[in-house]
Amino acid sequence: QLQLQESGPGLVKPSETLFLTCTVSGGSIHSSSYDWGWIRQPPGKGLEWIGSVYSSGSTYYNSSLKSRVTISVDTSKNQLSLKLSSVTAADTAVYFCARTGILCSSGCFDYWGQGTLVTVSS
Amino acid sequence: DIQMTQSPSTLSASVGDRVTFTCRASQSISSWLAWYQQTPGKAPKVLIYKASSLQSGVPSRFSGSGSGTEFTLTISSLQPDDFATYYCQQYDSFPWTFGQGTKVEIK
């Protein structure tokens, strides 16, 4: 059974860089059949796609965050990572990692982590 | 960016009711639409992909339809586990975008 688990600091200071990891178990992150993404949800609000990394090596980011975000895969650790720089209070959210693949035409997400709350505050 | 608009924002219904809600895209997305269910404190769960394909393991009371710019999600007979918030998501063009959600409440 595939499982995704996000981890990282729950509190980040304004202007600093947020770094999260997502550990994949029960399957390989290095598969041509699957791709991976990050989605976030501010408290009490809706979902926002942050970006995705594809098995081809390509990455795509939400234009609203593009200059601040980096998503990468570490196949040796079976991990997905998210780096978001120059954070502000508007980046306070629950951050989810998720899998997409052939069924979803690499666009929708069929497996999700439980999410991790990141609060930006001094 | 493609804007996704869901209606209504909140829907009050009873167990056994047939409920339908709508998702509209600001431009054509063909059938590249997914529906998710989210309960408080949990991750979203995909119910429908490619507008009308039922995800494995999802009860058959859920169905999706539509193409182009207008889509619907129908629950044929609302069950207690179905009281949740439902989101649509387009994956026709980057950036992928979600609707603002429809919350299904107990009447």
PDB file of C-alpha atoms in Angstrom:
ATOM      1  CA  GLN A   1       0.000   0.000   0.000  1.00  0.00           C
ATOM      2  CA  LEU A   2       1.499   3.280  -1.112  1.00  0.00           C
ATOM      3  CA  GLN A   3       1.984   5.840   1.643  1.00  0.00           C
ATOM      4  CA  LEU A   4       3.192   9.418   1.513  1.00  0.00           C
ATOM      5  CA  GLN A   5       4.380  11.262   4.612  1.00  0.00           C
ATOM      6  CA  GLU A   6       5.255  14.953   4.713  1.00  0.00           C
ATOM      7  CA  SER A   7       7.778  16.276   7.217  1.00  0.00           C
ATOM      8  CA  GLY A   8       9.385  19.578   8.036  1.00  0.00           C
ATOM      9  CA  PRO A   9       9.287  22.495  10.450  1.00  0.00           C
ATOM     10  CA  GLY A  10       5.870  23.552  11.648  1.00  0.00           C
ATOM     11  CA  LEU A  11       6.977  27.155  12.145  1.00  0.00           C
ATOM     12  CA  VAL A  12       8.993  29.314   9.776  1.00  0.00           C
ATOM     13  CA  LYS A  13       9.920  32.980  10.201  1.00  0.00           C
ATOM     14  CA  PRO A  14       8.943  35.548   7.593  1.00  0.00           C
ATOM     15  CA  SER A  15      11.504  36.011   4.790  1.00  0.00           C
ATOM     16  CA  GLU A  16      13.066  32.612   5.509  1.00  0.00           C
ATOM     17  CA  THR A  17      12.983  29.490   3.326  1.00  0.00           C
ATOM     18  CA  LEU A  18      10.522  26.671   3.897  1.00  0.00           C
ATOM     19  CA  PHE A  19      11.799  23.180   3.206  1.00  0.00           C
ATOM     20  CA  LEU A  20       9.542  20.134   3.280  1.00  0.00           C
ATOM     21  CA  THR A  21      10.130  16.524   2.387  1.00  0.00           C
ATOM     22  CA  CYS A  22       7.682  13.798   1.441  1.00  0.00           C
ATOM     23  CA  THR A  23       8.786  10.233   2.053  1.00  0.00           C
ATOM     24  CA  VAL A  24       7.205   7.632  -0.196  1.00  0.00           C
ATOM     25  CA  SER A  25       6.824   4.088   1.106  1.00  0.00           C
ATOM     26  CA  GLY A  26       5.243   1.018  -0.437  1.00  0.00           C
ATOM     27  CA  GLY A  27       6.384   2.032  -3.899  1.00  0.00           C
ATOM     28  CA  SER A  28       9.195   3.639  -5.831  1.00  0.00           C
ATOM     29  CA  ILE A  29       9.288   7.355  -6.489  1.00  0.00           C
ATOM     30  CA  HIS A  30      11.429   6.563  -9.501  1.00  0.00           C
ATOM     31  CA  SER A  31       8.869   5.140 -11.871  1.00  0.00           C
ATOM     32  CA  SER A  32       8.021   6.136 -15.404  1.00  0.00           C
ATOM     33  CA  SER A  33       4.365   5.524 -14.576  1.00  0.00           C
ATOM     34  CA  TYR A  34       4.043   8.118 -11.855  1.00  0.00           C
ATOM     35  CA  ASP A  35       4.702  11.768 -11.230  1.00  0.00           C
ATOM     36  CA  TRP A  36       4.525  13.836  -8.071  1.00  0.00           C
ATOM     37  CA  GLY A  37       3.253  17.147  -6.848  1.00  0.00           C
ATOM     38  CA  TRP A  38       2.673  19.545  -3.967  1.00  0.00           C
ATOM     39  CA  ILE A  39      -0.634  21.174  -3.130  1.00  0.00           C
ATOM     40  CA  ARG A  40      -1.386  23.513  -0.239  1.00  0.00           C
ATOM     41  CA  GLN A  41      -4.455  24.654   1.647  1.00  0.00           C
ATOM     42  CA  PRO A  42      -4.533  27.776   3.842  1.00  0.00           C
ATOM     43  CA  PRO A  43      -6.558  27.259   7.026  1.00  0.00           C
ATOM     44  CA  GLY A  44     -10.269  27.243   6.233  1.00  0.00           C
ATOM     45  CA  LYS A  45      -9.674  27.836   2.526  1.00  0.00           C
ATOM     46  CA  GLY A  46      -9.455  25.935  -0.734  1.00  0.00           C
ATOM     47  CA  LEU A  47      -6.713  23.998  -2.488  1.00  0.00           C
ATOM     48  CA  GLU A  48      -3.846  25.513  -4.468  1.00  0.00           C
ATOM     49  CA  TRP A  49      -1.554  23.506  -6.737  1.00  0.00           C
ATOM     50  CA  ILE A  50       2.068  24.481  -6.090  1.00  0.00           C
ATOM     51  CA  GLY A  51       3.854  22.426  -8.717  1.00  0.00           C
ATOM     52  CA  SER A  52       4.712  18.999 -10.063  1.00  0.00           C
ATOM     53  CA  VAL A  53       7.762  17.024 -11.056  1.00  0.00           C
ATOM     54  CA  TYR A  54       7.519  14.492 -13.850  1.00  0.00           C
ATOM     55  CA  SER A  55       9.378  11.248 -14.470  1.00  0.00           C
ATOM     56  CA  SER A  56      10.866  12.904 -17.535  1.00  0.00           C
ATOM     57  CA  GLY A  57      12.660  15.278 -15.183  1.00  0.00           C
ATOM     58  CA  SER A  58      10.485  18.247 -16.093  1.00  0.00           C
ATOM     59  CA  THR A  59       9.042  20.477 -13.430  1.00  0.00           C
ATOM     60  CA  TYR A  60       6.055  22.796 -13.642  1.00  0.00           C
ATOM     61  CA  TYR A  61       5.171  25.423 -11.092  1.00  0.00           C
ATOM     62  CA  ASN A  62       2.234  27.641 -10.337  1.00  0.00           C
ATOM     63  CA  SER A  63       3.052  30.983 -11.884  1.00  0.00           C
ATOM     64  CA  SER A  64       1.963  32.718  -8.682  1.00  0.00           C
ATOM     65  CA  LEU A  65       4.875  31.040  -6.861  1.00  0.00           C
ATOM     66  CA  LYS A  66       7.259  30.271  -9.678  1.00  0.00           C
ATOM     67  CA  SER A  67      10.090  32.537  -8.682  1.00  0.00           C
ATOM     68  CA  ARG A  68      10.145  31.198  -5.112  1.00  0.00           C
ATOM     69  CA  VAL A  69       9.525  27.457  -5.467  1.00  0.00           C
ATOM     70  CA  THR A  70      11.679  24.451  -6.270  1.00  0.00           C
ATOM     71  CA  ILE A  71      10.452  20.848  -6.354  1.00  0.00           C
ATOM     72  CA  SER A  72      12.843  17.949  -6.673  1.00  0.00           C
ATOM     73  CA  VAL A  73      13.095  14.197  -6.240  1.00  0.00           C
ATOM     74  CA  ASP A  74      15.766  12.245  -4.374  1.00  0.00           C
ATOM     75  CA  THR A  75      15.513   8.714  -5.723  1.00  0.00           C
ATOM     76  CA  SER A  76      18.130   7.380  -3.294  1.00  0.00           C
ATOM     77  CA  LYS A  77      15.895   8.336  -0.375  1.00  0.00           C
ATOM     78  CA  ASN A  78      12.576   7.823  -2.177  1.00  0.00           C
ATOM     79  CA  GLN A  79      11.688  11.395  -1.286  1.00  0.00           C
ATOM     80  CA  LEU A  80      10.056  14.398  -2.864  1.00  0.00           C
ATOM     81  CA  SER A  81      11.037  17.834  -1.629  1.00  0.00           C
ATOM     82  CA  LEU A  82       9.651  21.346  -1.689  1.00  0.00           C
ATOM     83  CA  LYS A  83      11.604  24.538  -1.183  1.00  0.00           C
ATOM     84  CA  LEU A  84       9.752  27.832  -0.904  1.00  0.00           C
ATOM     85  CA  SER A  85      11.793  30.966  -0.352  1.00  0.00           C
ATOM     86  CA  SER A  86      10.982  34.384   1.085  1.00  0.00           C
ATOM     87  CA  VAL A  87       7.893  33.163   2.901  1.00  0.00           C
ATOM     88  CA  THR A  88       5.232  35.480   4.278  1.00  0.00           C
ATOM     89  CA  ALA A  89       2.137  34.953   6.391  1.00  0.00           C
ATOM     90  CA  ALA A  90       0.244  34.221   3.155  1.00  0.00           C
ATOM     91  CA  ASP A  91       2.242  30.981   2.872  1.00  0.00           C
ATOM     92  CA  THR A  92       0.726  29.634   6.084  1.00  0.00           C
ATOM     93  CA  ALA A  93      -1.073  26.474   5.013  1.00  0.00           C
ATOM     94  CA  VAL A  94      -1.343  22.723   5.217  1.00  0.00           C
ATOM     95  CA  TYR A  95       1.049  21.356   2.611  1.00  0.00           C
ATOM     96  CA  PHE A  96       0.224  18.064   0.899  1.00  0.00           C
ATOM     97  CA  CYS A  97       2.396  15.909  -1.317  1.00  0.00           C
ATOM     98  CA  ALA A  98       0.559  13.740  -3.816  1.00  0.00           C
ATOM     99  CA  ARG A  99       1.019  11.287  -6.666  1.00  0.00           C
ATOM    100  CA  THR A 100      -0.328  11.512 -10.151  1.00  0.00           C
ATOM    101  CA  GLY A 101       0.053   9.042 -12.982  1.00  0.00           C
ATOM    102  CA  ILE A 102      -1.356   7.378 -16.062  1.00  0.00           C
ATOM    103  CA  LEU A 103      -4.884   7.034 -14.686  1.00  0.00           C
ATOM    104  CA  CYS A 104      -4.980  10.738 -14.029  1.00  0.00           C
ATOM    105  CA  SER A 105      -3.088  11.573 -17.227  1.00  0.00           C
ATOM    106  CA  SER A 106      -0.452  13.021 -14.916  1.00  0.00           C
ATOM    107  CA  GLY A 107      -2.806  15.816 -13.943  1.00  0.00           C
ATOM    108  CA  CYS A 108      -5.030  14.810 -11.066  1.00  0.00           C
ATOM    109  CA  PHE A 109      -3.833  13.224  -7.842  1.00  0.00           C
ATOM    110  CA  ASP A 110      -4.749   9.734  -6.720  1.00  0.00           C
ATOM    111  CA  TYR A 111      -2.635   9.330  -3.597  1.00  0.00           C
ATOM    112  CA  TRP A 112      -2.071  12.036  -0.994  1.00  0.00           C
ATOM    113  CA  GLY A 113      -0.050  12.445   2.158  1.00  0.00           C
ATOM    114  CA  GLN A 114      -1.877  13.435   5.338  1.00  0.00           C
ATOM    115  CA  GLY A 115      -0.558  16.975   5.098  1.00  0.00           C
ATOM    116  CA  THR A 116       1.618  19.077   7.367  1.00  0.00           C
ATOM    117  CA  LEU A 117       0.719  22.495   8.759  1.00  0.00           C
ATOM    118  CA  VAL A 118       3.314  25.191   8.244  1.00  0.00           C
ATOM    119  CA  THR A 119       2.834  28.488  10.042  1.00  0.00           C
ATOM    120  CA  VAL A 120       4.798  31.564   9.012  1.00  0.00           C
ATOM    121  CA  SER A 121       5.255  33.833  12.005  1.00  0.00           C
ATOM    122  CA  SER A 122       7.992  35.647  13.847  1.00  0.00           C
TER     123      SER A 122
ATOM    124  CA  ASP B   1      -5.012  30.814 -15.639  1.00  0.00           C
ATOM    125  CA  ILE B   2      -8.239  28.823 -15.945  1.00  0.00           C
ATOM    126  CA  GLN B   3     -10.744  29.796 -13.263  1.00  0.00           C
ATOM    127  CA  MET B   4     -12.924  27.070 -11.799  1.00  0.00           C
ATOM    128  CA  THR B   5     -16.215  28.164 -10.231  1.00  0.00           C
ATOM    129  CA  GLN B   6     -18.285  25.791  -8.133  1.00  0.00           C
ATOM    130  CA  SER B   7     -21.914  26.204  -7.163  1.00  0.00           C
ATOM    131  CA  PRO B   8     -23.452  26.248  -4.729  1.00  0.00           C
ATOM    132  CA  SER B   9     -20.893  27.070  -2.054  1.00  0.00           C
ATOM    133  CA  THR B  10     -22.955  25.234   0.532  1.00  0.00           C
ATOM    134  CA  LEU B  11     -25.673  22.658   0.098  1.00  0.00           C
ATOM    135  CA  SER B  12     -27.956  21.399   2.876  1.00  0.00           C
ATOM    136  CA  ALA B  13     -29.349  17.923   2.340  1.00  0.00           C
ATOM    137  CA  SER B  14     -30.619  14.844   4.114  1.00  0.00           C
ATOM    138  CA  VAL B  15     -29.486  11.234   4.065  1.00  0.00           C
ATOM    139  CA  GLY B  16     -31.010   9.567   1.009  1.00  0.00           C
ATOM    140  CA  ASP B  17     -31.260  12.755  -1.034  1.00  0.00           C
ATOM    141  CA  ARG B  18     -30.020  12.956  -4.596  1.00  0.00           C
ATOM    142  CA  VAL B  19     -27.650  15.907  -4.831  1.00  0.00           C
ATOM    143  CA  THR B  20     -25.994  17.557  -7.788  1.00  0.00           C
ATOM    144  CA  PHE B  21     -23.468  20.350  -7.875  1.00  0.00           C
ATOM    145  CA  THR B  22     -21.734  22.174 -10.631  1.00  0.00           C
ATOM    146  CA  CYS B  23     -18.256  23.209 -11.654  1.00  0.00           C
ATOM    147  CA  ARG B  24     -17.703  25.708 -14.458  1.00  0.00           C
ATOM    148  CA  ALA B  25     -14.411  26.435 -16.190  1.00  0.00           C
ATOM    149  CA  SER B  26     -13.520  29.859 -17.578  1.00  0.00           C
ATOM    150  CA  GLN B  27     -12.499  28.195 -20.854  1.00  0.00           C
ATOM    151  CA  SER B  28     -12.846  24.774 -22.386  1.00  0.00           C
ATOM    152  CA  ILE B  29     -10.955  22.021 -20.592  1.00  0.00           C
ATOM    153  CA  SER B  30     -12.305  19.138 -22.683  1.00  0.00           C
ATOM    154  CA  SER B  31     -12.804  16.351 -20.133  1.00  0.00           C
ATOM    155  CA  TRP B  32      -9.723  17.046 -18.042  1.00  0.00           C
ATOM    156  CA  LEU B  33     -11.554  17.411 -14.764  1.00  0.00           C
ATOM    157  CA  ALA B  34     -11.353  15.618 -11.443  1.00  0.00           C
ATOM    158  CA  TRP B  35     -13.606  15.695  -8.398  1.00  0.00           C
ATOM    159  CA  TYR B  36     -12.315  15.293  -4.846  1.00  0.00           C
ATOM    160  CA  GLN B  37     -13.985  14.769  -1.486  1.00  0.00           C
ATOM    161  CA  GLN B  38     -12.403  16.236   1.642  1.00  0.00           C
ATOM    162  CA  THR B  39     -13.458  15.793   5.252  1.00  0.00           C
ATOM    163  CA  PRO B  40     -12.081  18.036   8.023  1.00  0.00           C
ATOM    164  CA  GLY B  41      -8.471  17.342   8.902  1.00  0.00           C
ATOM    165  CA  LYS B  42      -8.020  14.861   6.055  1.00  0.00           C
ATOM    166  CA  ALA B  43      -6.400  14.931   2.651  1.00  0.00           C
ATOM    167  CA  PRO B  44      -8.617  15.154  -0.410  1.00  0.00           C
ATOM    168  CA  LYS B  45      -9.669  11.874  -2.000  1.00  0.00           C
ATOM    169  CA  VAL B  46     -10.188  11.600  -5.739  1.00  0.00           C
ATOM    170  CA  LEU B  47     -13.659  10.399  -6.691  1.00  0.00           C
ATOM    171  CA  ILE B  48     -13.876  11.061 -10.415  1.00  0.00           C
ATOM    172  CA  TYR B  49     -11.220  11.656 -13.066  1.00  0.00           C
ATOM    173  CA  LYS B  50     -11.515  12.603 -16.712  1.00  0.00           C
ATOM    174  CA  ALA B  51     -14.905  14.128 -15.906  1.00  0.00           C
ATOM    175  CA  SER B  52     -16.838  10.866 -15.647  1.00  0.00           C
ATOM    176  CA  SER B  53     -14.504   7.976 -14.763  1.00  0.00           C
ATOM    177  CA  LEU B  54     -15.083   6.547 -11.314  1.00  0.00           C
ATOM    178  CA  GLN B  55     -11.919   6.014  -9.285  1.00  0.00           C
ATOM    179  CA  SER B  56     -11.422   2.432  -8.112  1.00  0.00           C
ATOM    180  CA  GLY B  57     -13.025   1.797  -4.742  1.00  0.00           C
ATOM    181  CA  VAL B  58     -15.375   4.780  -4.909  1.00  0.00           C
ATOM    182  CA  PRO B  59     -19.050   3.892  -4.414  1.00  0.00           C
ATOM    183  CA  SER B  60     -21.180   3.842  -7.543  1.00  0.00           C
ATOM    184  CA  ARG B  61     -23.584   6.430  -6.065  1.00  0.00           C
ATOM    185  CA  PHE B  62     -21.035   9.023  -7.217  1.00  0.00           C
ATOM    186  CA  SER B  63     -21.105  10.012 -10.855  1.00  0.00           C
ATOM    187  CA  GLY B  64     -19.648  12.796 -12.926  1.00  0.00           C
ATOM    188  CA  SER B  65     -20.631  14.278 -16.248  1.00  0.00           C
ATOM    189  CA  GLY B  66     -19.889  17.157 -18.560  1.00  0.00           C
ATOM    190  CA  SER B  67     -17.271  18.394 -20.961  1.00  0.00           C
ATOM    191  CA  GLY B  68     -15.975  21.688 -22.219  1.00  0.00           C
ATOM    192  CA  THR B  69     -16.808  24.242 -19.563  1.00  0.00           C
ATOM    193  CA  GLU B  70     -19.633  22.761 -17.505  1.00  0.00           C
ATOM    194  CA  PHE B  71     -19.433  19.745 -15.258  1.00  0.00           C
ATOM    195  CA  THR B  72     -21.579  18.120 -12.601  1.00  0.00           C
ATOM    196  CA  LEU B  73     -21.043  15.728  -9.727  1.00  0.00           C
ATOM    197  CA  THR B  74     -24.068  13.741  -8.601  1.00  0.00           C
ATOM    198  CA  ILE B  75     -24.528  11.674  -5.482  1.00  0.00           C
ATOM    199  CA  SER B  76     -27.557   9.463  -6.118  1.00  0.00           C
ATOM    200  CA  SER B  77     -28.393   8.756  -2.480  1.00  0.00           C
ATOM    201  CA  LEU B  78     -26.532  10.766   0.124  1.00  0.00           C
ATOM    202  CA  GLN B  79     -24.948   8.710   2.889  1.00  0.00           C
ATOM    203  CA  PRO B  80     -23.660   9.895   6.301  1.00  0.00           C
ATOM    204  CA  ASP B  81     -20.022   9.607   5.116  1.00  0.00           C
ATOM    205  CA  ASP B  82     -20.770  11.951   2.220  1.00  0.00           C
ATOM    206  CA  PHE B  83     -21.127  15.085   4.343  1.00  0.00           C
ATOM    207  CA  ALA B  84     -17.905  16.753   3.274  1.00  0.00           C
ATOM    208  CA  THR B  85     -16.484  19.423   0.996  1.00  0.00           C
ATOM    209  CA  TYR B  86     -16.142  18.647  -2.705  1.00  0.00           C
ATOM    210  CA  TYR B  87     -13.603  20.262  -5.022  1.00  0.00           C
ATOM    211  CA  CYS B  88     -13.211  20.153  -8.761  1.00  0.00           C
ATOM    212  CA  GLN B  89      -9.803  20.459 -10.425  1.00  0.00           C
ATOM    213  CA  GLN B  90      -8.874  21.097 -14.032  1.00  0.00           C
ATOM    214  CA  TYR B  91      -5.770  19.526 -15.534  1.00  0.00           C
ATOM    215  CA  ASP B  92      -6.079  20.749 -19.074  1.00  0.00           C
ATOM    216  CA  SER B  93      -3.608  23.607 -18.788  1.00  0.00           C
ATOM    217  CA  PHE B  94      -0.948  24.664 -16.323  1.00  0.00           C
ATOM    218  CA  PRO B  95      -1.334  25.862 -13.678  1.00  0.00           C
ATOM    219  CA  TRP B  96      -3.708  23.167 -12.490  1.00  0.00           C
ATOM    220  CA  THR B  97      -6.513  24.959 -10.654  1.00  0.00           C
ATOM    221  CA  PHE B  98      -9.194  23.997  -8.175  1.00  0.00           C
ATOM    222  CA  GLY B  99     -12.666  25.296  -7.565  1.00  0.00           C
ATOM    223  CA  GLN B 100     -13.411  26.956  -4.255  1.00  0.00           C
ATOM    224  CA  GLY B 101     -15.405  23.949  -3.030  1.00  0.00           C
ATOM    225  CA  THR B 102     -18.987  22.940  -2.261  1.00  0.00           C
ATOM    226  CA  LYS B 103     -19.709  22.008   1.341  1.00  0.00           C
ATOM    227  CA  VAL B 104     -22.459  19.448   1.835  1.00  0.00           C
ATOM    228  CA  GLU B 105     -24.116  19.910   5.215  1.00  0.00           C
ATOM    229  CA  ILE B 106     -26.716  17.944   7.108  1.00  0.00           C
ATOM    230  CA  LYS B 107     -30.169  19.488   6.751  1.00  0.00           C
TER     231      LYS B 107
END
